[in-house]
PDB file of C-alpha atoms in Angstrom:
ATOM      1  CA  MET A   1     114.121 -17.469 100.819  1.00  0.00           C
ATOM      2  CA  HIS A   2     114.603 -15.003  97.954  1.00  0.00           C
ATOM      3  CA  ALA A   3     118.123 -14.049  96.906  1.00  0.00           C
ATOM      4  CA  ILE A   4     118.695 -10.726  95.340  1.00  0.00           C
ATOM      5  CA  ALA A   5     120.001 -11.462  91.824  1.00  0.00           C
ATOM      6  CA  GLU A   6     123.085  -9.457  90.807  1.00  0.00           C
ATOM      7  CA  PRO A   7     123.786  -8.894  87.163  1.00  0.00           C
ATOM      8  CA  ILE A   8     126.195 -11.387  85.638  1.00  0.00           C
ATOM      9  CA  THR A   9     128.478  -8.685  84.345  1.00  0.00           C
ATOM     10  CA  LEU A  10     129.982  -5.590  85.918  1.00  0.00           C
ATOM     11  CA  THR A  11     128.424  -2.181  85.040  1.00  0.00           C
ATOM     12  CA  GLU A  12     130.451   0.476  83.180  1.00  0.00           C
ATOM     13  CA  ASP A  13     130.640   2.455  86.409  1.00  0.00           C
ATOM     14  CA  GLU A  14     132.099  -0.511  88.265  1.00  0.00           C
ATOM     15  CA  ILE A  15     134.725  -1.161  85.580  1.00  0.00           C
ATOM     16  CA  VAL A  16     135.758   2.573  85.714  1.00  0.00           C
ATOM     17  CA  ALA A  17     136.006   2.199  89.491  1.00  0.00           C
ATOM     18  CA  ILE A  18     138.255  -0.788  89.316  1.00  0.00           C
ATOM     19  CA  THR A  19     140.506   0.434  86.445  1.00  0.00           C
ATOM     20  CA  GLY A  20     140.450   4.211  86.883  1.00  0.00           C
ATOM     21  CA  TYR A  21     140.062   4.586  83.099  1.00  0.00           C
ATOM     22  CA  HIS A  22     137.015   5.446  80.841  1.00  0.00           C
ATOM     23  CA  ARG A  23     138.568   4.334  77.559  1.00  0.00           C
ATOM     24  CA  ALA A  24     138.109   0.737  76.626  1.00  0.00           C
ATOM     25  CA  ALA A  25     141.662   0.085  75.523  1.00  0.00           C
ATOM     26  CA  TYR A  26     143.095   1.377  78.822  1.00  0.00           C
ATOM     27  CA  GLN A  27     140.488  -0.572  80.824  1.00  0.00           C
ATOM     28  CA  LEU A  28     141.437  -3.829  79.005  1.00  0.00           C
ATOM     29  CA  ALA A  29     145.122  -3.287  79.561  1.00  0.00           C
ATOM     30  CA  ARG A  30     144.595  -2.564  83.295  1.00  0.00           C
ATOM     31  CA  LEU A  31     142.325  -5.571  83.805  1.00  0.00           C
ATOM     32  CA  LYS A  32     144.890  -7.792  82.064  1.00  0.00           C
ATOM     33  CA  GLU A  33     147.540  -6.500  84.451  1.00  0.00           C
ATOM     34  CA  MET A  34     145.257  -7.509  87.362  1.00  0.00           C
ATOM     35  CA  GLY A  35     144.660 -10.924  85.933  1.00  0.00           C
ATOM     36  CA  ILE A  36     140.938 -10.227  85.412  1.00  0.00           C
ATOM     37  CA  PRO A  37     139.614 -11.766  82.056  1.00  0.00           C
ATOM     38  CA  ALA A  38     137.724  -9.105  80.028  1.00  0.00           C
ATOM     39  CA  HIS A  39     136.500  -8.793  76.479  1.00  0.00           C
ATOM     40  CA  ARG A  40     135.606  -5.936  74.177  1.00  0.00           C
ATOM     41  CA  ARG A  41     131.987  -5.875  72.804  1.00  0.00           C
ATOM     42  CA  PRO A  42     131.162  -4.827  69.197  1.00  0.00           C
ATOM     43  CA  ASP A  43     130.003  -1.490  70.613  1.00  0.00           C
ATOM     44  CA  ASN A  44     133.519  -0.863  72.016  1.00  0.00           C
ATOM     45  CA  THR A  45     132.473  -1.382  75.673  1.00  0.00           C
ATOM     46  CA  VAL A  46     134.250  -3.780  78.050  1.00  0.00           C
ATOM     47  CA  VAL A  47     132.500  -6.778  79.530  1.00  0.00           C
ATOM     48  CA  VAL A  48     133.768  -8.425  82.739  1.00  0.00           C
ATOM     49  CA  LEU A  49     131.952 -11.238  84.346  1.00  0.00           C
ATOM     50  CA  ARG A  50     131.173 -10.404  87.934  1.00  0.00           C
ATOM     51  CA  VAL A  51     132.540 -13.647  89.341  1.00  0.00           C
ATOM     52  CA  TYR A  52     136.063 -12.782  88.148  1.00  0.00           C
ATOM     53  CA  ALA A  53     136.097  -9.419  90.004  1.00  0.00           C
ATOM     54  CA  THR A  54     134.323 -10.590  93.222  1.00  0.00           C
ATOM     55  CA  THR A  55     136.076 -13.910  94.022  1.00  0.00           C
ATOM     56  CA  ARG A  56     139.705 -14.589  94.845  1.00  0.00           C
ATOM     57  CA  PRO A  57     141.516 -17.593  93.510  1.00  0.00           C
ATOM     58  CA  THR A  58     142.554 -20.148  96.150  1.00  0.00           C
ATOM     59  CA  ALA A  59     146.006 -21.663  96.426  1.00  0.00           C
ATOM     60  CA  GLU A  60     144.772 -25.012  95.097  1.00  0.00           C
ATOM     61  CA  THR A  61     143.508 -23.431  91.910  1.00  0.00           C
ATOM     62  CA  ALA A  62     146.759 -21.514  91.284  1.00  0.00           C
ATOM     63  CA  PRO A  63     149.104 -23.156  88.870  1.00  0.00           C
ATOM     64  CA  GLU A  64     152.234 -24.709  90.277  1.00  0.00           C
ATOM     65  CA  LYS A  65     155.434 -22.836  89.905  1.00  0.00           C
ATOM     66  CA  GLN A  66     157.900 -24.790  87.825  1.00  0.00           C
ATOM     67  CA  GLU A  67     161.399 -24.879  89.165  1.00  0.00           C
ATOM     68  CA  PRO A  68     164.239 -24.745  86.664  1.00  0.00           C
ATOM     69  CA  GLN A  69     165.804 -28.051  85.842  1.00  0.00           C
ATOM     70  CA  LEU A  70     169.525 -27.634  86.513  1.00  0.00           C
ATOM     71  CA  ARG A  71     172.169 -30.011  85.235  1.00  0.00           C
ATOM     72  CA  LEU A  72     175.483 -30.272  86.770  1.00  0.00           C
ATOM     73  CA  ILE A  73     178.329 -29.909  84.297  1.00  0.00           C
ATOM     74  CA  ARG A  74     181.732 -31.364  85.207  1.00  0.00           C
ATOM     75  CA  LYS A  75     184.869 -30.992  83.303  1.00  0.00           C
TER      76      LYS A  75
END
């Protein structure tokens, strides 16, 4: 059984397809809005690990919402 190895990072074309932008600054901003971790390389290109773009977080891994702690004030 041989699995086809996918690259560990997204290609530049895939990042453009996800974000709709060609400029690194706009790509980073759009990826941040989507909650996808990304970094800028020294050559000014964006790197995104494939696992962040191809998997969806489950409800168990999502942080719990904290409810506000309300105090009753009586006069």
